[in-house]
Coordinates of C-alpha atoms in Angstrom, one line a residue:
Chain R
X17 CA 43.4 -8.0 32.4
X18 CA 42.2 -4.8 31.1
X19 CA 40.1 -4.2 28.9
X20 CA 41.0 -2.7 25.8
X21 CA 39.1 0.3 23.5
X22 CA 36.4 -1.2 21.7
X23 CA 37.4 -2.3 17.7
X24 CA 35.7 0.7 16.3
X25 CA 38.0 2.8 18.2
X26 CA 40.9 0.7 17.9
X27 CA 40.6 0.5 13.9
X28 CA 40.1 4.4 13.5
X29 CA 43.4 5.1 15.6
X30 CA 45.3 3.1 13.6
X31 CA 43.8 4.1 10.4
X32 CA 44.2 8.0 11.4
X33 CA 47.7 7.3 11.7
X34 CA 48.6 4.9 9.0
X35 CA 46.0 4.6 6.3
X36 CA 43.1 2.4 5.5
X37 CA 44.8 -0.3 3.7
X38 CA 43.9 -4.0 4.6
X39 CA 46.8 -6.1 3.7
X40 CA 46.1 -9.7 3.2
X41 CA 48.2 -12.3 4.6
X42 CA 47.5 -15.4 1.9
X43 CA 50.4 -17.8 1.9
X44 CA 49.2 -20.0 -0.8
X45 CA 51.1 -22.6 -2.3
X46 CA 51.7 -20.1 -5.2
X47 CA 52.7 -17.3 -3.3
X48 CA 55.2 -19.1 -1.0
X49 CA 56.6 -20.7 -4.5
X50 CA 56.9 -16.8 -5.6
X51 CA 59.1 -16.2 -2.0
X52 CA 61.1 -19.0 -2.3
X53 CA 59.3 -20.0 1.0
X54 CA 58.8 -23.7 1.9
X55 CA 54.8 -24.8 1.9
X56 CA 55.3 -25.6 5.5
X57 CA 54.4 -23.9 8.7
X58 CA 57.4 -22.6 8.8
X59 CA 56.6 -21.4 5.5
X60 CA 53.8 -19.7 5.8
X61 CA 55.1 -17.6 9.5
X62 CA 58.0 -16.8 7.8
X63 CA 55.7 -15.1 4.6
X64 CA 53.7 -12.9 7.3
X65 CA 56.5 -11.9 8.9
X66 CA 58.4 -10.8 5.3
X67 CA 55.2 -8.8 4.8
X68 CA 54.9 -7.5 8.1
X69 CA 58.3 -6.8 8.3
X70 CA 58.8 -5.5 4.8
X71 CA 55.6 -2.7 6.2
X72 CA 58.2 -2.1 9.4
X73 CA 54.9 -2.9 11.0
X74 CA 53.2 0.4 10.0
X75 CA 50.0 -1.0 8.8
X76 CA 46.1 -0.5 10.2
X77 CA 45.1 -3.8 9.8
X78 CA 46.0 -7.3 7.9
X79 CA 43.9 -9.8 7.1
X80 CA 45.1 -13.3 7.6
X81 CA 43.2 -16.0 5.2
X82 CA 42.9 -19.0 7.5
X83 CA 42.4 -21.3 4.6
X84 CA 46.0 -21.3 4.2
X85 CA 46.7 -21.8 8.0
X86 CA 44.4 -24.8 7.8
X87 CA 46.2 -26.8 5.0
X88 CA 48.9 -27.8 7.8
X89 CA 46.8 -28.5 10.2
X90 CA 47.5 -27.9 14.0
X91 CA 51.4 -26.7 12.8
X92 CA 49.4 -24.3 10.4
X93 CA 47.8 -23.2 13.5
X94 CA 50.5 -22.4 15.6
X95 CA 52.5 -20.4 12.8
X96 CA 48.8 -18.3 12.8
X97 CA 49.0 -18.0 16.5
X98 CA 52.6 -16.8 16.6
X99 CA 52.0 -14.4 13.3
X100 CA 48.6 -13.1 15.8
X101 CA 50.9 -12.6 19.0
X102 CA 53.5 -10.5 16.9
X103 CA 50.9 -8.4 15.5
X104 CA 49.4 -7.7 19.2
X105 CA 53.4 -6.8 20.8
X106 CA 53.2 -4.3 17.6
X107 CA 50.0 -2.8 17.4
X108 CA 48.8 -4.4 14.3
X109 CA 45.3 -5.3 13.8
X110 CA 44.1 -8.4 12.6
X111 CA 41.1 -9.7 10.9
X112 CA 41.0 -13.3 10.6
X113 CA 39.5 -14.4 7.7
X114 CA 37.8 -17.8 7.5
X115 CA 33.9 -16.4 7.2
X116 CA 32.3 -18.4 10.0
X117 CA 29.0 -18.8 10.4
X118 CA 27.2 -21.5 12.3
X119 CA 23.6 -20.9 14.5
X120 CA 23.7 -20.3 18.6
X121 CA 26.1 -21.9 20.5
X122 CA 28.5 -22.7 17.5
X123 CA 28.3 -19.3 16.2
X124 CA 29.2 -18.5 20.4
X125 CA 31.7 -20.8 20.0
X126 CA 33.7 -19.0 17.2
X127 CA 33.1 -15.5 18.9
X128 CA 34.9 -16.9 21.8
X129 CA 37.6 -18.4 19.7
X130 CA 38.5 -15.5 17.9
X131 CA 37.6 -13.1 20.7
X132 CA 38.4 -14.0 24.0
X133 CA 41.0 -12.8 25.8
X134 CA 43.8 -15.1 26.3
X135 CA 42.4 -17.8 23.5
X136 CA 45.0 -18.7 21.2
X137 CA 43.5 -17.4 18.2
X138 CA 42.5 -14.0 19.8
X139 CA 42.3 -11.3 16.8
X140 CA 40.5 -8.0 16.6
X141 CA 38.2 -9.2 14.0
X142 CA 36.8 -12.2 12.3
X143 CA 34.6 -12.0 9.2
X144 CA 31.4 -14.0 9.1
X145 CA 29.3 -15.4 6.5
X146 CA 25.1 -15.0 6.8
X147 CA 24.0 -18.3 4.9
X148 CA 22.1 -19.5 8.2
X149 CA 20.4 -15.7 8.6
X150 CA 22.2 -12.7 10.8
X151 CA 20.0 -13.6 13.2
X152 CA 21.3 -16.9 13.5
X153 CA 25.0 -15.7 14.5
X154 CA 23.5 -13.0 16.8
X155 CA 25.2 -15.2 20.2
X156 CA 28.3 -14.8 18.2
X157 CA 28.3 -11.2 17.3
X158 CA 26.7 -10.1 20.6
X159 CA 29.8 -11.9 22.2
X160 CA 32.7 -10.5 20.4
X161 CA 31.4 -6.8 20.3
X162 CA 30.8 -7.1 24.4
X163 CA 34.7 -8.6 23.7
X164 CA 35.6 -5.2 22.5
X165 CA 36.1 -7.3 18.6
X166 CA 34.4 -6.5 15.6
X167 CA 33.0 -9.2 12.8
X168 CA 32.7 -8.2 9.2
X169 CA 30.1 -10.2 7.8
X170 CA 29.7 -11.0 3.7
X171 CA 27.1 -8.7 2.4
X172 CA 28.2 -8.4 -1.3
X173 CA 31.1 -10.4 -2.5
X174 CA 32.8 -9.1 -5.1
X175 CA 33.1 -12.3 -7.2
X176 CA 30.3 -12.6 -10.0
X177 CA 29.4 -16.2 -8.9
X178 CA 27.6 -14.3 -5.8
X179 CA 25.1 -12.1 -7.3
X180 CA 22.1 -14.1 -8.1
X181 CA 22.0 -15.2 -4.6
X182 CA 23.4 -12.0 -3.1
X183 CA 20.6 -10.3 -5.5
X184 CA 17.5 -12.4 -4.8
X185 CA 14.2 -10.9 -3.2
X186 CA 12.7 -11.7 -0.2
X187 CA 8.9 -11.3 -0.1
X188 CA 9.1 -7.8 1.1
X189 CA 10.7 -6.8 -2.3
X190 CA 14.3 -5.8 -0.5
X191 CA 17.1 -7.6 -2.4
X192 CA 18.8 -10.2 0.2
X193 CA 22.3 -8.3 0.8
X194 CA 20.1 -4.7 1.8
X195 CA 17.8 -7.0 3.9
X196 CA 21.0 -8.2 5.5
X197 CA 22.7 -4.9 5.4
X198 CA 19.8 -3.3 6.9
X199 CA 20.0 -6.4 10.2
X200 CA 23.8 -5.5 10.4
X201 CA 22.7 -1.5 11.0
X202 CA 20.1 -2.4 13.4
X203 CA 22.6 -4.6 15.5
X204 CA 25.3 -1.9 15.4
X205 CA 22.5 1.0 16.6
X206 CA 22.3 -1.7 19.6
X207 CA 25.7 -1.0 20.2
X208 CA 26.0 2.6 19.6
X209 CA 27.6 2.5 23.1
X210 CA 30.8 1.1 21.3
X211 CA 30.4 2.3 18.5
X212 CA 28.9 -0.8 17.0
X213 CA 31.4 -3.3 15.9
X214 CA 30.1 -5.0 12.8
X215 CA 31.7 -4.2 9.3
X216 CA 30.6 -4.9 6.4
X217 CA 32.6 -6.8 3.7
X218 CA 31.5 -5.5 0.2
X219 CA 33.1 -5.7 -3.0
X220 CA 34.7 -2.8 -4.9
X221 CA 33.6 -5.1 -8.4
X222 CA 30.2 -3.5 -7.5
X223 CA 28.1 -0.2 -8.3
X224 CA 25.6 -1.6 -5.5
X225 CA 28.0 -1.6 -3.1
X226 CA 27.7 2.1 -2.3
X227 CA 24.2 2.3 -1.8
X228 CA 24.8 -1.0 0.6
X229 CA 27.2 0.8 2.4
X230 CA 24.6 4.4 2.9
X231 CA 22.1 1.7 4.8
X232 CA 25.1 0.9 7.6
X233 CA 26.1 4.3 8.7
X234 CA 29.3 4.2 10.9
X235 CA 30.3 0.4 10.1
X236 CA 33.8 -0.1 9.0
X237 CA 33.7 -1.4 5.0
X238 CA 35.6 -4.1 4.0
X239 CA 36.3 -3.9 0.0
X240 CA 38.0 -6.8 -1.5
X241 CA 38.5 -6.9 -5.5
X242 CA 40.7 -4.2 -5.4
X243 CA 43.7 -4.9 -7.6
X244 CA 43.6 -8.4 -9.2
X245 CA 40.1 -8.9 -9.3
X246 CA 39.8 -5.5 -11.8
X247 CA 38.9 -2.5 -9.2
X248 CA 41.1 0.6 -8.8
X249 CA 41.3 3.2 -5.8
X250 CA 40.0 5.6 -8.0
X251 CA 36.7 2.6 -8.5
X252 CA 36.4 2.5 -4.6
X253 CA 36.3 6.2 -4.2
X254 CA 33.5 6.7 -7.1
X255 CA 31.4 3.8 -6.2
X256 CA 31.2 4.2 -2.4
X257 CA 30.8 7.9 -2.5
X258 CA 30.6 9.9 0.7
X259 CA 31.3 6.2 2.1
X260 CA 35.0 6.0 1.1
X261 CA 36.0 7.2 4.4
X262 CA 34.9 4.2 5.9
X263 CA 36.5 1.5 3.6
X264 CA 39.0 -0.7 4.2
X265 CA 40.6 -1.6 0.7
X266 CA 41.7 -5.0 1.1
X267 CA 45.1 -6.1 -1.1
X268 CA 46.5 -9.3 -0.8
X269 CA 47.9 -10.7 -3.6
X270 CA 49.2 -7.1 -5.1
X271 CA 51.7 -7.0 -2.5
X272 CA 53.6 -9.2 -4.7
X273 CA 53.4 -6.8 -7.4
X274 CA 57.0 -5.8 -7.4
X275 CA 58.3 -9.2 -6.7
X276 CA 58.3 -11.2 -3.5
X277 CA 61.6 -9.7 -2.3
X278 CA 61.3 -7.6 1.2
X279 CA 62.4 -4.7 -0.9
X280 CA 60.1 -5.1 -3.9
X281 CA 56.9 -5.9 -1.1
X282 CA 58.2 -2.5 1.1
X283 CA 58.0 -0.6 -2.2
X284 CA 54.5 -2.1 -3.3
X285 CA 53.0 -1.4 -0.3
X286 CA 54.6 2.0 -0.4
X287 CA 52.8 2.9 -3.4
X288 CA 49.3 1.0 -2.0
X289 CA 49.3 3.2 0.7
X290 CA 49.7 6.7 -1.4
X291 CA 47.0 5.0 -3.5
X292 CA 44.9 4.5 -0.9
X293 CA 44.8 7.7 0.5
X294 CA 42.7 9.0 -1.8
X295 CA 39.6 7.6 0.0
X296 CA 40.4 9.7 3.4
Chain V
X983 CA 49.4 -44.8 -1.8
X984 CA 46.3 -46.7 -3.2
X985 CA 43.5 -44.4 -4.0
X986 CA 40.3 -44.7 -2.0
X987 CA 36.9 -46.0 -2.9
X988 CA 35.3 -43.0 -4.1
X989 CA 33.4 -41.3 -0.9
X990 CA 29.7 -42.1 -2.5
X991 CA 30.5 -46.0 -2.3
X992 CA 32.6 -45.7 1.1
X993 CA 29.2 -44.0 2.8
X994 CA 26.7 -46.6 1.3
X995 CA 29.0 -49.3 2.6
X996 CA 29.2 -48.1 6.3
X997 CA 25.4 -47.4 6.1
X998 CA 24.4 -50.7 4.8
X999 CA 26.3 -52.2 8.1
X1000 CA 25.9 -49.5 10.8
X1001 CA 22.9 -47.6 9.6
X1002 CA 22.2 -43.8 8.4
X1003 CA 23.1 -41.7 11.8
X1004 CA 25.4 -39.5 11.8
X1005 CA 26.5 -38.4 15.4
X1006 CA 27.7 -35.1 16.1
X1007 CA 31.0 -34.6 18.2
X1008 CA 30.3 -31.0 19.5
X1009 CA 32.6 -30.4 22.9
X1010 CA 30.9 -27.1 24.1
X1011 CA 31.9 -26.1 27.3
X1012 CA 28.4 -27.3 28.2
X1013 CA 28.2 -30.6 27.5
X1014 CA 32.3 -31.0 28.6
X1015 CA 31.1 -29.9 32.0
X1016 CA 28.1 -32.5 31.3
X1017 CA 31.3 -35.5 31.3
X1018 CA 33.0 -34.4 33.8
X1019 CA 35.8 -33.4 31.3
X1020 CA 37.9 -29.9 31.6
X1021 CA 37.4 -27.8 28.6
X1022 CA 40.7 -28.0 27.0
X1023 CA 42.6 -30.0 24.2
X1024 CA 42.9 -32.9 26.5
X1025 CA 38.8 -32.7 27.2
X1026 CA 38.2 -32.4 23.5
X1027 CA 40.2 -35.6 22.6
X1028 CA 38.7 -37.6 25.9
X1029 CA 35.5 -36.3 24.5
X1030 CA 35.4 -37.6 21.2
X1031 CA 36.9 -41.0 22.3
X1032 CA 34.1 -41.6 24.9
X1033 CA 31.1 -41.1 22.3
X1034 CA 33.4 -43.5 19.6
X1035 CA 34.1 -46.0 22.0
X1036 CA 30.4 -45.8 23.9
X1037 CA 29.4 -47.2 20.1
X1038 CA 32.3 -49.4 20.2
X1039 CA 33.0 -47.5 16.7
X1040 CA 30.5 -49.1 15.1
X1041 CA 29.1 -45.8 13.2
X1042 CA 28.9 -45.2 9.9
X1043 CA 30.2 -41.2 10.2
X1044 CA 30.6 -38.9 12.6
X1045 CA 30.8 -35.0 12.4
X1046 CA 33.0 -33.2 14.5
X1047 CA 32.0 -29.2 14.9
X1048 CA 35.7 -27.7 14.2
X1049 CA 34.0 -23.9 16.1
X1050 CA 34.6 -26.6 19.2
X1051 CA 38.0 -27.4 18.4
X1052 CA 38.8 -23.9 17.2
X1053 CA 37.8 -22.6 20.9
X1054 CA 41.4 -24.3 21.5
X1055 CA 43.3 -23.3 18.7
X1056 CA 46.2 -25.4 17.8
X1057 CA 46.2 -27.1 20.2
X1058 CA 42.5 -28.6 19.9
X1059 CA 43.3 -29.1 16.1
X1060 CA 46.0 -31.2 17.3
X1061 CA 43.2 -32.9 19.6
X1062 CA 40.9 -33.1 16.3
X1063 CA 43.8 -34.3 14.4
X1064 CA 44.3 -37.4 16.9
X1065 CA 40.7 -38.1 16.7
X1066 CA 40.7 -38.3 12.3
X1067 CA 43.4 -40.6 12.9
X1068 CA 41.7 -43.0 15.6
X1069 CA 38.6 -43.1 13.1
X1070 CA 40.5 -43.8 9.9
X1071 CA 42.3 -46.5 11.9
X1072 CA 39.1 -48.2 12.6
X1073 CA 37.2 -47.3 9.8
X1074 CA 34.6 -44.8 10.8
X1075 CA 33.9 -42.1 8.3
X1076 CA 34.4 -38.3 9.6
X1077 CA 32.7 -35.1 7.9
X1078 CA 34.3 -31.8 9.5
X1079 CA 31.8 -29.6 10.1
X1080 CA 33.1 -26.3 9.3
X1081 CA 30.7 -24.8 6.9
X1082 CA 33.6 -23.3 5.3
X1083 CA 33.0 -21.4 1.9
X1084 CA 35.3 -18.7 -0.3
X1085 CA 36.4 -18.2 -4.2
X1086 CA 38.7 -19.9 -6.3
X1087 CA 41.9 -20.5 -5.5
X1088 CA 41.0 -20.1 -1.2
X1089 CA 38.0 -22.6 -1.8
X1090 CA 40.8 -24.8 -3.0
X1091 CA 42.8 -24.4 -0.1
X1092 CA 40.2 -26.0 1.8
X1093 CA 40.0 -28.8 -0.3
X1094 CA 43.6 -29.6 0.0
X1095 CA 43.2 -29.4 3.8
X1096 CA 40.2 -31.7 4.2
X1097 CA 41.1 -33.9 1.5
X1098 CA 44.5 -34.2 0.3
X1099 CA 45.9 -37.7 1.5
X1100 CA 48.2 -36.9 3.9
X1101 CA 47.0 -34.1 5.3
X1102 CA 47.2 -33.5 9.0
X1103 CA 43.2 -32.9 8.8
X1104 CA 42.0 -34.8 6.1
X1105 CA 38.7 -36.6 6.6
X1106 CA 36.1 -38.1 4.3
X1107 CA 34.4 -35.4 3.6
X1108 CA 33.2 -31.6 4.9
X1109 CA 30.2 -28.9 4.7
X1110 CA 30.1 -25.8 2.8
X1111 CA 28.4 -23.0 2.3
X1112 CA 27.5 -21.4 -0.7
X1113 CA 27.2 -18.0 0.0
X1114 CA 29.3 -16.4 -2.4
X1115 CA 27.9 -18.9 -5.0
X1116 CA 27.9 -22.3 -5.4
X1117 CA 30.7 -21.3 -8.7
X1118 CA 33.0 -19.8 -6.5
X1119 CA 33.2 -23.4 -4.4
X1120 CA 33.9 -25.0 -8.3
X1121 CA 37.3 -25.8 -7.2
X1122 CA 37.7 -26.5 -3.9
X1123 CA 34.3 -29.1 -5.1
X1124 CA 36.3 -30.5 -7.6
X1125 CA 39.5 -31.2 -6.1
X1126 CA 37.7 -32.8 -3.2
X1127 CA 35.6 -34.7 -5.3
X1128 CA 38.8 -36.0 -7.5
X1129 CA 40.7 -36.9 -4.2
X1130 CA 37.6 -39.2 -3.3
X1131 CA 36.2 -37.1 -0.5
X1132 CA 32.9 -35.6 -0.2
X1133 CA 31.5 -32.1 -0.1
X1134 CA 28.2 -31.2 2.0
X1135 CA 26.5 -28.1 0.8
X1136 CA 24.0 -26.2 3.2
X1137 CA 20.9 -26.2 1.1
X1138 CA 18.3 -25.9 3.5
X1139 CA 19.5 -25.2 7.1
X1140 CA 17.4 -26.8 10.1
X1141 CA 17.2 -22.8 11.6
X1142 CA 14.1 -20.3 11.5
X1143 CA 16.5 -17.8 11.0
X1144 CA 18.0 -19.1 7.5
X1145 CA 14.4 -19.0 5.7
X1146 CA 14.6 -15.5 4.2
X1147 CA 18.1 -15.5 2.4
X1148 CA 17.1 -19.4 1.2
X1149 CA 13.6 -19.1 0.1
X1150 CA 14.3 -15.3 -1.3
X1151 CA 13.3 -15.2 -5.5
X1152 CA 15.8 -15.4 -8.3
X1153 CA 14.8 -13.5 -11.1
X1154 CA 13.7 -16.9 -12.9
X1155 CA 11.1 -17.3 -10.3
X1156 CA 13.3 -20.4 -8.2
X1157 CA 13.7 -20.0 -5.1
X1158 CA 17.7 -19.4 -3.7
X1159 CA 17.8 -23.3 -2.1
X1160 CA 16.3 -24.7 -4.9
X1161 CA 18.7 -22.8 -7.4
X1162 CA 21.7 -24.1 -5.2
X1163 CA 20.1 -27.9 -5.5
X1164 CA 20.1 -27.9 -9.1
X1165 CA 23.5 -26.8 -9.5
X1166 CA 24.9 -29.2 -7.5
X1167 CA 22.8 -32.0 -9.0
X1168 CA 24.3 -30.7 -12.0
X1169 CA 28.0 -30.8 -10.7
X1170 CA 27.0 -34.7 -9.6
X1171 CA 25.8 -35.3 -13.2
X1172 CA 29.6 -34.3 -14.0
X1173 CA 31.2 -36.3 -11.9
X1174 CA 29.0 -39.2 -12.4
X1175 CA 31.4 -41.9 -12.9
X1176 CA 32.3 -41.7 -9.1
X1177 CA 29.0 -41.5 -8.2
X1178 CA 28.6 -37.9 -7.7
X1179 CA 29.8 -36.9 -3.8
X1180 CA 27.9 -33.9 -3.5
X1181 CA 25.7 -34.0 -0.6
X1182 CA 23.4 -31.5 0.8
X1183 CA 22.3 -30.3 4.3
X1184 CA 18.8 -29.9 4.6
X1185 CA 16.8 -29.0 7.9
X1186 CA 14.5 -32.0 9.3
X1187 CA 12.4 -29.3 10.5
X1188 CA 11.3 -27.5 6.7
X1189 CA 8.4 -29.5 5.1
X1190 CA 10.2 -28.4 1.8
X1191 CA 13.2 -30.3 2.3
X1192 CA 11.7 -33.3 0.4
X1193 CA 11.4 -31.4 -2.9
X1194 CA 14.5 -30.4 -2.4
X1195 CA 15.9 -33.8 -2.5
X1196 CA 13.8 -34.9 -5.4
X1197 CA 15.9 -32.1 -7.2
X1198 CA 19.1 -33.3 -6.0
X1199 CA 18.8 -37.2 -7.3
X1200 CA 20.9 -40.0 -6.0
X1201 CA 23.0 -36.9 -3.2
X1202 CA 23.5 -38.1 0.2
X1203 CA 21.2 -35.8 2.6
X1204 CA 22.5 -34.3 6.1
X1205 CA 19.4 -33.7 8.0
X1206 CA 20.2 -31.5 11.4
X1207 CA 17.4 -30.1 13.4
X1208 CA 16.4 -33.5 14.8
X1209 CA 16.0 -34.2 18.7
X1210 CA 17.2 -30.7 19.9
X1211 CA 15.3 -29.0 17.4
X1212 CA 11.8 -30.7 17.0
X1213 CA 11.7 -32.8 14.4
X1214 CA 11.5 -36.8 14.8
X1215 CA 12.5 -39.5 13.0
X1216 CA 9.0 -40.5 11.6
X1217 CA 9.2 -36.5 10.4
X1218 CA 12.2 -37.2 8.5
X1219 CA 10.9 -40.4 7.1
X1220 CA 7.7 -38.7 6.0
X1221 CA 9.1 -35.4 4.9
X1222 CA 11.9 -37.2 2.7
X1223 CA 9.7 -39.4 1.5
X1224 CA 11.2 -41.2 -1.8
X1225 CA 14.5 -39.4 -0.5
X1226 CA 14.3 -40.8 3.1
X1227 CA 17.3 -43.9 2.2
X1228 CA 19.5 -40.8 1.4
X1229 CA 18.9 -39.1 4.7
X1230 CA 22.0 -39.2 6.9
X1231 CA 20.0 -38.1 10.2
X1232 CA 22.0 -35.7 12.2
X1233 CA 21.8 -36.2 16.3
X1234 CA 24.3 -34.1 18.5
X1235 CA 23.4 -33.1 21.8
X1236 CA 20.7 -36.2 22.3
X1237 CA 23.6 -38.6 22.3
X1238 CA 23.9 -37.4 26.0
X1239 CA 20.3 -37.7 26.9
X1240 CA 20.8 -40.4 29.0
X1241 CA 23.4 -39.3 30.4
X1242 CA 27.7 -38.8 29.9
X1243 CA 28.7 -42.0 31.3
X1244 CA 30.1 -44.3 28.6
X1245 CA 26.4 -46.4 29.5
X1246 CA 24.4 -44.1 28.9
X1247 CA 25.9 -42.8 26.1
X1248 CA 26.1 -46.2 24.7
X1249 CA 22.4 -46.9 25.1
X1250 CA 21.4 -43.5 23.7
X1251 CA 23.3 -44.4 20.9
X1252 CA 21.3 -48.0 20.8
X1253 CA 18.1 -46.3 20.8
X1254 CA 18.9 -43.7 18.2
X1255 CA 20.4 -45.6 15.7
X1256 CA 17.2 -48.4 16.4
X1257 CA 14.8 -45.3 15.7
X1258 CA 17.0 -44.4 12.5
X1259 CA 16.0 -47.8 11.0
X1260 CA 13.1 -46.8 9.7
X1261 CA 14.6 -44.3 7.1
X1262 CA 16.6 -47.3 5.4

């Protein structure tokens, strides 16, 4: 098998040509209801594939929330694996959200899940949580960059209920998301060789989050909270600065702005895109 | 379908049979090759069945590590799916060890998939972390709790690496575990009438974790880190202290330290559980 470009690489070819929008796969049990989609795992391929479809497959990157995989179980599974071996025949990234994070071999364990060639839930990407310390999922991370994948690990969430945690001091006086931003720019200077490998996922809801992202030079930015959590493009662009360039505004519900027709989700993400290009 | 004992009185009646341990069913590829067993869905399934029968199924729970089953995608979910069912059948309590954690309406997702009856992989109960705030977990906790299933919240976790991020200062002076123990002795103190079902995870190997479970009165305690990681059962009994009846002590990889034949995993099993005594 050969091996492919490393995810840095990969991720800035697709975004060069179509845009840094992160399109969220999240076939809820209100979002199928909204499609007129069944909440089976027929369901739920059939959702990905209206979006994917409805994009005629011109998108960077989509994120697929494996929470929603998960409520059916194995079927739910292979309806992800099938939506993942689509994406790969057309080019389209994937970042599997389901924000691992485990210590040594576990956190090995999910690298090799998510980024070994030939496993069935091979992506480009997985996002990762740091509750058990970076250092803790360093096997993991180590793993999937020598993979050619990326992670994106949680720095700043952009939900409120994060922030005293997410805001806390370690003894050194740092706050605990630039500690951990500040682990995640070490690790990727490791890598410089490919380009490091490990984004960042931080909210657009924040001011903070630009000065987050100026301590991880190069790393790909993951901004959620765009849309119907409050933030605009025009938010994003202002609050991560000379940054921008390197965000990843992630949509997920919004795509069912227009309705939940293919025609209504082609013209929503139409307008997403134009949006979005303001951060280039 | 008749509603189940809440998962508080479940767990105390197991424990007051079988005793406190809680063994781990972690299929690495390591200790697979240890049994003899190929590292697929089949091995996975073969896996968990020796170490269930091996105790002839008398334990009170068990925790299955889903990065292990994730490795295989949908098929080892199917293989993790068989095993839920074998231990509802005989009555063994499962917690899925996933450590998953997300906002609102995706932290409800995982609810519904660990404990909606019915569901391919619902269990008794399954860990969380609180990384983007113990809030943000509100209603995936709730639903879980209201469906008689548990929730285990990393506290504390067993690793050096965690200490920073948990011990790091909220602006009223607590530390970030403690913080995240009151709140969800708070959330017990809600749900009261069914005897709370919040547990917490916290490391055998922090000398800390005792005042942490004072804080967290009447919560069932996951305690990881011993055997593989240091710490013994006369640690856990005199770290606990008051706590140490609440303890469910987590052993993994020692179950095979006599060996992978169904003897020697049955007389690890023997010794451990006779060495767990002293915590009741």
């Amino acid at each position: 098998m050969s091996v492919p470009a490393p995810f840095p690489a990969r991720l800035a070819a697709r975004v060069a040509r179509f845009g840094p929008l992160c399109v969220g796969i999240d076939p809820s049990p209100k979002l199928l209801a909204q499609c007129g989609l069944p909440d089976d795992a027929g369901g739920l391929y059939d959702f990905g594939r209206r979006v994917l479809e409805a994009a005629r497959w011109e998108l960077s990157i989509v994120k697929p929330q494996m929470a929603y995989f998960e409520r059916h179980g194995s079927a739910g599974l292979a309806a992800l694996e099938r939506l993942l071996a689509d994406c790969r025949r057309e080019g389209v990234l994937v970042l599997l959200d389901g924000k691992r994070g485990d210590i040594d071999a576990t956190a090995e364990a999910y690298a090799d899940a998510f980024s070994r060639p030939g496993s069935p839930l091979a992506c480009d990407a997985w996002t990762a949580h740091a509750w058990l310390g970076f250092g803790a999922l360093a096997r993991g991370v180590d793993a999937s960059l020598v993979a050619g994948s990326g992670v994106f690990v949680v720095v700043r969430s952009s939900n409120p209920e994060g922030n005293p945690t997410q805001s806390a001091r370690l003894d050194d006086g740092r706050r605990v998301a630039e500690a951990l931003a500040d682990e995640i720019a070490e690790a990727n200077a490791r890598h410089a060789a490919i380009g490091g490998g490990i984004g960042a996922v931080l909210g657009a809801t924040h001011d903070e989050s630009g000065a987050l992202a100026e301590r991880m030079p190069g790393a790909w930015l993951l901004a959620p909270g765009v849309g119907a959590q409050g933030a605009t493009f025009p938010d994003v662009k202002r609050r991560f600065g000379t940054a921008a360039a390197r965000v990843l505004p992630n949509v997920s519900r919004g795509i069912l702005s227009r309705g939940a027709t293919p025609a209504a989700i082609a013209e929503a993400l139409g307008q997403l895109r134009g949006e979005a290009a303001i951060l280039g």
